[in-house]
XYZ file of C-alpha atoms in Angstrom:
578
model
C -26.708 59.303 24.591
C -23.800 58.918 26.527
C -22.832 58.742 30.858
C -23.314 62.118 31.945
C -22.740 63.028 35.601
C -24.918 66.177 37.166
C -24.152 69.812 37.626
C -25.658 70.332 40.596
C -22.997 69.304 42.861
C -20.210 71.185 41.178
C -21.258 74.974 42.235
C -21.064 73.756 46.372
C -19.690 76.371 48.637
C -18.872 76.498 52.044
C -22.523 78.026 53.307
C -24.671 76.175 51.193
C -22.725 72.945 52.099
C -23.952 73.581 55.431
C -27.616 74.431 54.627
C -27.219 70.823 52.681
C -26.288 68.979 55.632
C -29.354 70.764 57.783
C -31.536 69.791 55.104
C -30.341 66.369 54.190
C -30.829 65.689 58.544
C -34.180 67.160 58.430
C -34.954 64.471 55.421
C -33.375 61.653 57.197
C -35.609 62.539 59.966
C -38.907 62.321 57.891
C -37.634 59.321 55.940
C -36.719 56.825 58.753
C -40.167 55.933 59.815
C -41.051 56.634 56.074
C -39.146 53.776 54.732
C -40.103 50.921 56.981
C -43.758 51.899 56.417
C -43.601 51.540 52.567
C -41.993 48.519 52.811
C -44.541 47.422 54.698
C -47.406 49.021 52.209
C -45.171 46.270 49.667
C -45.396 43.878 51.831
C -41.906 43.477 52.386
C -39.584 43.657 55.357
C -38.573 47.181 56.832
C -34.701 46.723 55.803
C -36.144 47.306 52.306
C -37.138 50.223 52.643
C -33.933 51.556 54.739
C -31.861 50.294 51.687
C -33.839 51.967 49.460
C -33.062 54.939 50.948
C -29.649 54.531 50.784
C -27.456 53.930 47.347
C -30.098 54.945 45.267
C -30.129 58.679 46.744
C -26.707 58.661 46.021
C -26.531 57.211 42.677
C -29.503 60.030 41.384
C -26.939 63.067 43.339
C -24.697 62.025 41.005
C -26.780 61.592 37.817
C -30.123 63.405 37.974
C -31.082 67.049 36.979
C -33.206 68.058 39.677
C -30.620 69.774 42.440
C -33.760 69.198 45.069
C -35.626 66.101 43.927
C -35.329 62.884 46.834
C -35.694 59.621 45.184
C -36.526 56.945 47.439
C -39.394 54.754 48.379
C -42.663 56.310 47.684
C -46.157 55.190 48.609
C -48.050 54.702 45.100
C -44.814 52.706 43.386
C -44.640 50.737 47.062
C -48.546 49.582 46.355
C -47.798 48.994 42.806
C -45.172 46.596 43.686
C -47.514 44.773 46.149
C -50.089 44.569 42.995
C -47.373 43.384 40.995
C -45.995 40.819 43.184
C -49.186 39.051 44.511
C -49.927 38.339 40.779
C -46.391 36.138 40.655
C -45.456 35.021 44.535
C -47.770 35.156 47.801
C -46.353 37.783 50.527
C -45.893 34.879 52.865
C -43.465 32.967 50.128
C -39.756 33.126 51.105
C -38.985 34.118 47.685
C -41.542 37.027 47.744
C -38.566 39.771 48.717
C -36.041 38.212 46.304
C -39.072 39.127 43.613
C -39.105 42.378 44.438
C -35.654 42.994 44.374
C -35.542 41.438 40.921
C -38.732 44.245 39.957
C -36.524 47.049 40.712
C -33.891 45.661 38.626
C -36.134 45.158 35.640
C -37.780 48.170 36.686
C -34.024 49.872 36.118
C -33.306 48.197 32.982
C -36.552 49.404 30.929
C -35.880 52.869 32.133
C -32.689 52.985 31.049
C -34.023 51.485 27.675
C -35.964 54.219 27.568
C -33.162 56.527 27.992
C -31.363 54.487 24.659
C -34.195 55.532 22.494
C -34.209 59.323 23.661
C -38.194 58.463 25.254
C -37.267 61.316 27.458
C -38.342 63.738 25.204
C -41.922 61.785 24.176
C -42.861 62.725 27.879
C -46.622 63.573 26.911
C -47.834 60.827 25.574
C -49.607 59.674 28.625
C -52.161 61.936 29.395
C -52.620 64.196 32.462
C -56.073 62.559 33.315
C -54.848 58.969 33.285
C -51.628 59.976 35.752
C -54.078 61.850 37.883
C -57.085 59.139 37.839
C -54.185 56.665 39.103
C -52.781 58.465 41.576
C -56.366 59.280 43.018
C -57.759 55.510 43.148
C -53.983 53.976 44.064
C -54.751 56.640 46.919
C -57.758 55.303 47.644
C -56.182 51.714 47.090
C -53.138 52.367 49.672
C -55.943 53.867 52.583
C -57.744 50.656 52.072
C -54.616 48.707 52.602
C -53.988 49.614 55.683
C -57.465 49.176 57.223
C -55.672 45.774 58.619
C -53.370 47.854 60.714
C -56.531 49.881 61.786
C -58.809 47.051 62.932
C -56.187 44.585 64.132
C -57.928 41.711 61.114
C -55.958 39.462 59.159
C -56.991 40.968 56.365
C -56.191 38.598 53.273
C -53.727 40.240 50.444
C -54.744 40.126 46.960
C -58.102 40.651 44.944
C -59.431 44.394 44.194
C -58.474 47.373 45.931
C -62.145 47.578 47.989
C -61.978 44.129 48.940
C -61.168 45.598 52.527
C -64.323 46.595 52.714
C -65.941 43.701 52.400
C -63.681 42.041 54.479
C -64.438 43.986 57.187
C -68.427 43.829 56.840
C -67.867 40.647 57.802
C -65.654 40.374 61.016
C -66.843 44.224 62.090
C -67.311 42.019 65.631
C -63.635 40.910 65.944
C -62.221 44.309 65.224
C -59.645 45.358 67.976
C -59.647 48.184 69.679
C -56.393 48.942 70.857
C -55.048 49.136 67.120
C -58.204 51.361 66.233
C -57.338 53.610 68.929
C -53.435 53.693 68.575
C -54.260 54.412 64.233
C -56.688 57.091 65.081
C -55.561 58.873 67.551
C -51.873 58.414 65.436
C -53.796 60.176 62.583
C -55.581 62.923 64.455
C -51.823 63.644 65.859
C -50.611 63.775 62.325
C -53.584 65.676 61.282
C -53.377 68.364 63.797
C -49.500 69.297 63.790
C -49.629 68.934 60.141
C -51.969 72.166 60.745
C -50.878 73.355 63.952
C -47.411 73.479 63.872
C -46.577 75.738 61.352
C -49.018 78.378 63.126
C -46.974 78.477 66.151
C -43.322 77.592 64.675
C -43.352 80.760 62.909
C -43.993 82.858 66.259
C -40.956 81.640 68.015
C -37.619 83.414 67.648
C -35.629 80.565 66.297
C -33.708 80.186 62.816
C -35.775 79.052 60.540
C -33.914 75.572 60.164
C -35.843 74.819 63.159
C -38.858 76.178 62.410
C -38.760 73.625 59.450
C -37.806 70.648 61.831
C -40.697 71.671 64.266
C -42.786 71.598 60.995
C -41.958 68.203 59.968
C -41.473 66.142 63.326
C -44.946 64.836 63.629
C -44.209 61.339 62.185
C -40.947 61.090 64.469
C -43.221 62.155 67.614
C -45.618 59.540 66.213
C -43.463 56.395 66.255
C -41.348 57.558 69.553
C -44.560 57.903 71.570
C -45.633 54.500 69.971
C -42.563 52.667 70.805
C -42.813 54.333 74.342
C -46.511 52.321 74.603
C -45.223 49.333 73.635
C -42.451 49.150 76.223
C -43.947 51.093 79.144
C -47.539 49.365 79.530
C -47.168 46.418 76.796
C -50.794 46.500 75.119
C -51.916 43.724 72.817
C -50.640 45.527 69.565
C -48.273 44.085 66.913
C -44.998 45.284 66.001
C -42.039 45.902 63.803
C -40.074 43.321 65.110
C -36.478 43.315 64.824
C -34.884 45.481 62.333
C -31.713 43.698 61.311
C -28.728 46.263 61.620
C -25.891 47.006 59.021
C -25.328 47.789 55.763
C -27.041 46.217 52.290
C -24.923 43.929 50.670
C -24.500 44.266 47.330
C -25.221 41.125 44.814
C -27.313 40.385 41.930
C -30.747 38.965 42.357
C -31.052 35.251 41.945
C -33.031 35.587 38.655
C -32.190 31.724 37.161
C -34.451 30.682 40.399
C -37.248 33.473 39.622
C -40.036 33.849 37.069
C -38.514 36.842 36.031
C -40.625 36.416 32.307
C -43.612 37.033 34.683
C -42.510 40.542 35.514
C -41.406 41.938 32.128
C -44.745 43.752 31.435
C -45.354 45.296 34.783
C -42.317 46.370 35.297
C -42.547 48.207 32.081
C -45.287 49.651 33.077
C -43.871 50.519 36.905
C -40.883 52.430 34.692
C -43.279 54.696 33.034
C -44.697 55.300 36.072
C -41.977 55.889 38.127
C -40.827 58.296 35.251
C -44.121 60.060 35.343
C -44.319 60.934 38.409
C -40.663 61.820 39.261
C -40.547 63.997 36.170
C -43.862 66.093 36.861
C -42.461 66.081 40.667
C -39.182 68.105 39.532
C -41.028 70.034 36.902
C -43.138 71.680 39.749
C -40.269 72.179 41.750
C -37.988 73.808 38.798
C -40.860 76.242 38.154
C -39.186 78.141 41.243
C -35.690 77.388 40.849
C -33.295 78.410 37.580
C -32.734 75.072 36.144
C -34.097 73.217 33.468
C -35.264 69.463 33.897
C -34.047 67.203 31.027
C -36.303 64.254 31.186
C -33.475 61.802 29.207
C -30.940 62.810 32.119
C -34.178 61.566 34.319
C -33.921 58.306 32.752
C -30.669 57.496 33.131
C -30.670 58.467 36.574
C -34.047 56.605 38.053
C -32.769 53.805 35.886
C -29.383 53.363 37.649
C -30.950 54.081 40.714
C -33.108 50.915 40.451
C -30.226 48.416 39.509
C -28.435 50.393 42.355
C -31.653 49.560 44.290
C -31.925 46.095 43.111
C -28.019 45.264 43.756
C -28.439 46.366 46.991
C -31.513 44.181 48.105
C -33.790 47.191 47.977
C -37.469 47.947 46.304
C -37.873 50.181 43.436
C -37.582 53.634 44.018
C -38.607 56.787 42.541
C -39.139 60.438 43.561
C -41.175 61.712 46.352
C -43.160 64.677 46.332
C -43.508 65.146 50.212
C -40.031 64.288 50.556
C -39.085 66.714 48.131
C -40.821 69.583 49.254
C -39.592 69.080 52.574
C -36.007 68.904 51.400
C -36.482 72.136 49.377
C -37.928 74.102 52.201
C -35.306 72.847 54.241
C -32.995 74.762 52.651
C -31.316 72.248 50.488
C -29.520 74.113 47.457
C -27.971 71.120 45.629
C -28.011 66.964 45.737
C -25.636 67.253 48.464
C -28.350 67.094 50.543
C -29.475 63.836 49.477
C -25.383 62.584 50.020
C -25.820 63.837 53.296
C -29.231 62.057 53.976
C -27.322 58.730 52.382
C -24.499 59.472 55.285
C -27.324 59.908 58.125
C -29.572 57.143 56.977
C -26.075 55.123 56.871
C -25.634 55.869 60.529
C -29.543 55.088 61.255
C -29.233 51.785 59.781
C -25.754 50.452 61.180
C -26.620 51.957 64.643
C -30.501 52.304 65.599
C -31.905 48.689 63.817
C -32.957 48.014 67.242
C -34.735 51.206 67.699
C -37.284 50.009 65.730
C -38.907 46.765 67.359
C -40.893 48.120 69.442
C -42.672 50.117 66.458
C -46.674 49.869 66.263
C -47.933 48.760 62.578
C -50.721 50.639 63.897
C -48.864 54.092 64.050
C -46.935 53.142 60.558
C -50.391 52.881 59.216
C -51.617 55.985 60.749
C -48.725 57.807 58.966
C -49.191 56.307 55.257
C -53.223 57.199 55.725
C -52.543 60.916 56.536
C -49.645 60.977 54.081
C -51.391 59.782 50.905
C -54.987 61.387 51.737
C -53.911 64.654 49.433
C -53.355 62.175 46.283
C -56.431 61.979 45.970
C -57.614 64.595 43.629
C -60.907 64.108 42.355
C -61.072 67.739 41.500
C -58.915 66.798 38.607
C -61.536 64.461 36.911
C -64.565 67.074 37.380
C -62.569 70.103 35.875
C -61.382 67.438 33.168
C -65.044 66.677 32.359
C -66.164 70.331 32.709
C -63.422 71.463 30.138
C -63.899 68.346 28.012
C -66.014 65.653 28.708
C -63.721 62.864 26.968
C -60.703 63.884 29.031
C -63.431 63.456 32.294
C -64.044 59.920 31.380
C -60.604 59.055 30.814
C -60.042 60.018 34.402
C -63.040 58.074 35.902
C -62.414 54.991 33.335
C -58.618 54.737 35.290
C -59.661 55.524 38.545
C -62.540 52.644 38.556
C -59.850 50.266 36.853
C -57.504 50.840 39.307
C -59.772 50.333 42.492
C -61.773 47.460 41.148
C -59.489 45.858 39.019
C -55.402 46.689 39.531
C -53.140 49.328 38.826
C -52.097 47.870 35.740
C -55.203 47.472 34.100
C -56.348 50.913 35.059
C -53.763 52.635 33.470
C -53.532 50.146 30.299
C -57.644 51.095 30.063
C -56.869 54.850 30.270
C -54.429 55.059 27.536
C -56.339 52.656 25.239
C -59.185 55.171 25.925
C -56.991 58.219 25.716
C -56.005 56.937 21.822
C -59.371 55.715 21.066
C -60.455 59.606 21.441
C -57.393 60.620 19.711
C -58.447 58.627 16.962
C -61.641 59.632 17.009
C -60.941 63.298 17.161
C -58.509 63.132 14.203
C -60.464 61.322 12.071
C -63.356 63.416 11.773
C -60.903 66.696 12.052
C -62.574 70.493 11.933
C -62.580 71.369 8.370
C -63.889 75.285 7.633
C -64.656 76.878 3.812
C -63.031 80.167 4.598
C -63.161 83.763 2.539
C -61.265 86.680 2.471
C -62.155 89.642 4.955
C -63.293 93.288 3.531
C -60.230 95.039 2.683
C -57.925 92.893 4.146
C -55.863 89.939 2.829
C -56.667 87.779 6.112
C -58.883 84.208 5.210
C -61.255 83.335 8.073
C -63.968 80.402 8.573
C -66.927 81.915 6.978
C -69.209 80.659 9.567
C -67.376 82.920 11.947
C -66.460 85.925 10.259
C -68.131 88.138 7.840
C -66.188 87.263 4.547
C -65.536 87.981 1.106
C -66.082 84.242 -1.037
C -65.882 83.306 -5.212
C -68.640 81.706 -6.337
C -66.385 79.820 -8.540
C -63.493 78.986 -6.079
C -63.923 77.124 -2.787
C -61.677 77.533 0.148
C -60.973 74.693 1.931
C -58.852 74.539 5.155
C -57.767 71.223 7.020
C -56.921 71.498 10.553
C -55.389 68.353 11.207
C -52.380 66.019 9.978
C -53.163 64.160 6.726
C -52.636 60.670 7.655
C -54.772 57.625 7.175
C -57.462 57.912 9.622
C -58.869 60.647 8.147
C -58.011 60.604 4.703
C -61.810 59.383 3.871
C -63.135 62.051 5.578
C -61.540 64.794 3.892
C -62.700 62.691 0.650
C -66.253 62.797 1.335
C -66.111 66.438 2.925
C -64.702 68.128 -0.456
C -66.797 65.673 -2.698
C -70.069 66.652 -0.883
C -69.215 70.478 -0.979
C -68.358 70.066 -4.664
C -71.837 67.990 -5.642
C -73.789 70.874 -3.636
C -72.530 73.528 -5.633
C -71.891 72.809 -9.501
C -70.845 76.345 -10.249
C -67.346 75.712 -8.560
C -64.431 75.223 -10.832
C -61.244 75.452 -8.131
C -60.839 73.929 -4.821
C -57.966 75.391 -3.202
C -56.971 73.065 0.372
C -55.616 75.519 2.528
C -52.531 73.244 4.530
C -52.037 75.729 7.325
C -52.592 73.279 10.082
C -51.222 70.616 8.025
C -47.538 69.353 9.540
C -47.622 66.117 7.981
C -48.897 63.381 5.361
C -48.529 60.248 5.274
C -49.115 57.678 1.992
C -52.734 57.409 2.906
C -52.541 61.491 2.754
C -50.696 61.531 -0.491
C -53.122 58.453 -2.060
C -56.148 60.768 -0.838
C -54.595 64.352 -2.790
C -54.350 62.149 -5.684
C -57.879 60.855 -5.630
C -59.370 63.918 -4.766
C -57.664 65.583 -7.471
C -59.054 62.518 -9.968
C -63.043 62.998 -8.783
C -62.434 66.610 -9.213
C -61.448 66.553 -12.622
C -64.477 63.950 -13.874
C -66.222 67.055 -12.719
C -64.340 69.406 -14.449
C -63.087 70.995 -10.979
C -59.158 72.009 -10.718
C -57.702 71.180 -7.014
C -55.141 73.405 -5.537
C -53.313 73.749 -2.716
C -51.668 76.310 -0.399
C -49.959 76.744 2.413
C -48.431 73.983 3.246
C -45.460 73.720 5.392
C -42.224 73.527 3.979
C -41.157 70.633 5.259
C -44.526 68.871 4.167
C -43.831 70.287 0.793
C -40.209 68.616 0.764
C -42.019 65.228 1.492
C -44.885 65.636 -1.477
C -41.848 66.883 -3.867
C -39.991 63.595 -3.152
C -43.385 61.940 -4.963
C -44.855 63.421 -8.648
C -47.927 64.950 -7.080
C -46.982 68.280 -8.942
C -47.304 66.561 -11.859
C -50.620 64.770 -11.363
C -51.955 67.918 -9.802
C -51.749 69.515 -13.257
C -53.412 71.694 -14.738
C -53.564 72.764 -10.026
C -50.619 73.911 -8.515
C -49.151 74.307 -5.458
C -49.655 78.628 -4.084
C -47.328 80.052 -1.274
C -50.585 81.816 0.425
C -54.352 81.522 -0.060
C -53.997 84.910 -1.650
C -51.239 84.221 -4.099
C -54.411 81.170 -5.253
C -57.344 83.665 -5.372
C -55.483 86.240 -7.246
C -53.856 83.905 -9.594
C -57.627 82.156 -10.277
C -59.660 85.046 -10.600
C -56.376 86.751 -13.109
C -56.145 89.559 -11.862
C -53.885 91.105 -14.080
C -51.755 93.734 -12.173
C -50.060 90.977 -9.934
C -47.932 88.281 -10.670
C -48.405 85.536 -7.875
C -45.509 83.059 -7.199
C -46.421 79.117 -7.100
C -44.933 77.868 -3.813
C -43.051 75.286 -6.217
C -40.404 78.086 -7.264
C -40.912 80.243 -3.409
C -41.332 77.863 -0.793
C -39.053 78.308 2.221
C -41.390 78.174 5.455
């Protein structure tokens, strides 16, 4: 492991340098009224968002493997630090920005721990179902959210994700109309150019730069035409308020003043997150592009982007799917359009701070509604069920956790589900008696194929790992097929599937191998995989085996046990180099 700076700067030529800088204006574009309104979705002031958007774009051009992926604020990490937080600070403390500043630090510093220990590559051991029952319930969660900016209520922060609901049930009377009308109409304007726009971009003769800035200017148009409400005819509607103007500075959070022990196991949990979902982001996006996504480079670079984030008074960051799409079909070819973003967004937030105040929270909640709507997937959990019903429930048992409970405990319940049906699955593992098929040298399940069997030899095949949870299975499996059928005097266990065995594995071999011989039965084994074969040598299983030994292939045991004398099979013990 070691500091290793990206490629996908170094190959920049004159023409895509320019297609960079269209792209990286186009994002800036997009990511202005973007930022303040996840900062607000955190609860937190709209100059942390801007500063999100910032250094840490810069710091993953230089580090991450993904030429087109745009790190930066994103909605589900934004409502996972507002989960976070309220469990440590209110929203309304003074200290409540300082705390999430500190997150993204310790957000940084676990990611780049998992870097140290090379976690990139263990990138599957959070299951499909529980990433995609988050995302659809912190969907759900984030629409919820913003039902105060909807209905004009004070709203109060905290509790479950439907809590809204209930809120509202209650003071339906003292709703206000001018933010319902502002957020709805806000959305159907969304709505419709999100659908429109690209239907009549494409028929006018223009490059297609612009047809791409046509396609993505429906947020701008949204929060111009709000501020233009709020200065022309001054309706009861809150605002933005003053955006200060100027750069970040840069300095360490204040963690001797800050419960920073409270943090240390959400944050954990916010890095494997942010990992997640950055990672699967870029792997969708490589899929069309020639370049290979290391997910250890990954860590390094959303880790340094935090601390980057965290030095410079920002939120945690991670990368944005929207954001990246619309950089990619922008034209970007390389992460020099996220340095030139960093150079417009510099310009945005030393020059236009003001621009902002007369902003509607109204319209920014118009534009996180219609922008997180197509997170929620439930099509995910139904084929998930429909393929495998234990995957299904994984997916609903996160989902419901996240919307009734928190983010954390959703995804904590998912992946103690996920193993608890690992587990389960692997303890009771498919085990098949298998026989040879006519005229061939191929051994199938016999409840499958037509097959050749021995009376006095039963072929047994494992297909799973050896290992403790399901070492008393396999026990009671070959004992019971053993008692059933007293004219059997070898069991062969057939290790194809087999790729490793732990002591619980080697302790069951041995006692298999001991109730088999009280029997007068001979155990034998073959093919197993040479490097499970290098473990068992390091032990004197050969030797308790005996009189059984150890046969390259299931034929090598069948011809060798039924001595037939024109062939001359080879134990794997003197031939084994799979």
């Amino acid at each position: 492991m070691f500091l290793k700076f990206t490629s996908t700067l170094s190959q920049a030529t004159p023409h895509s340098l320019l297609d960079d800088a269209v792209a990286g204006l186009v994002v800036t574009i997009m990511l202005v009224p973007q930022s303040i309104a996840y900062a607000f979705l955190a609860g937190l002031p709209p100059e942390a968002g801007l500063f999100a958007s910032l250094l840490p774009l810069l710091v993953y051009a230089m580090l991450g493997s993904s030429p087109t992926l745009a790190v930066g604020p994103v909605a589900i990490i934004s409502l996972m630090t507002l989960s976070v937080l309220q469990g440590v600070v209110s929203p309304d403390n003074e200290d409540y920005t300082q705390y999430a500043v500190l997150l993204a630090g310790m957000t940084g510093i676990w990611l780049l721990l998992f870097f140290l220990i090379g976690l990139g590559s263990w990138t599957s051991f959070i299951s499909h179902s529980v990433v995609s029952g988050f995302t659809s319930a912190a969907a759900i969660v984030i629409i919820l959210s913003q039902l105060k900016y909807f209905t004009g209520l004070d709203i109060p922060r905290g509790g479950p994700g439907w809590s809204p609901i209930g809120y509202i049930a209650e003071h339906w009377r003292s709703i206000a109309y001018w933010p319902l009308t502002v957020a709805c109409v806000g959305s159907a304007l969304l709505i419709f150019w999100q659908r429109c726009a690209p239907v009549f971009s494409t028929r006018l003769p223009v490059p297609t730069v612009v047809t791409v800035l046509i396609n993505r200017a429906g947020p701008l148009i949204l929060i111009v035409s709000g501020a233009l409400l709020i200065v022309l005819f001054d309706p009861p509607l809150a605002t933005v308020g003053a955006v200060p103007s100027g750069l970040p500075i840069l300095a360490l959070p204040d963690i001797a003043n800050l419960d920073w022990r409270s943090l240390l196991l959400p944050s954990a949990i916010l890095a494997l997150i942010i990992f997640l979902e950055s990672l699967s982001i870029a792997n969708s996006m490589a899929r069309n592009q020639d370049v290979r996504i290391k997910p250890n480079q990954e860590l390094l670079a959303l880790g340094t982007a935090n601390i980057v984030a965290s030095i410079s008074q920002a939120m945690p960051v991670a990368g944005g799917f929207g954001r990246s799409m619309v950089m990619k079909s922008a034209g970007a070819r390389s992460q020099w359009a996220a340095i030139f973003t960093f150079g417009f967004m510099s310009l945005v937030c030393i020059a236009a701070g003001s621009w902002f105040e007369h902003l509607p929270h109204a319209a920014l909640g118009a534009m996180i509604v219609v922008a997180t709507w197509p997170l929620f997937n439930w099509r995910d959990g139904w084929n998930a069920w429909r393929f495998q019903p234990s995957d299904g429930l994984v997916w609903v048992i996160t989902f419901i956790g996240v919307l009734l409970i928190d983010a954390e405990t959703g995804i904590m319940a998912g992946v103690l589900l996920s193993l608890i049906f690992y587990l389960r699955r692997t303890s009771q593992p498919h085990i098949a008696e298998i026989g040879r098929i006519h005229n061939t040298e191929l051994y199938r399940n016999k409840r499958r194929h037509e097959v050749e069997t021995i009376p006095s030899i039963s072929l047994i095949r494992v297909d799973e790992n050896l290992y403790f949870a399901n070492s008393d299975f396999l026990i009671n499996y070959v004992l019971k097929r053993v008692a059933k059928r007293p004219d059997i005097k070898h069991v062969v266990l057939v290790g194809t599937a087999i790729n490793h065995v732990d002591f619980c594995g080697l302790e069951a071999l041995e006692l298999i191998h001991q109730r088999l011989a009280e029997r007068g039965v001979t155990l034998h084994l073959a093919e197993f995989k040479g490097t499970v074969i290098d473990k068992l040598k390091t032990t004197h299983i050969k030797e308790k085996l005996a009189p059984g030994r150890i046969f390259f292939t299931v034929a090598d045991a069948v011809r060798f046990l039924t001595q037939e004398p024109d062939d001359n099979p080879q134990s794997i013990s003197a031939t084994q180099n799979s």
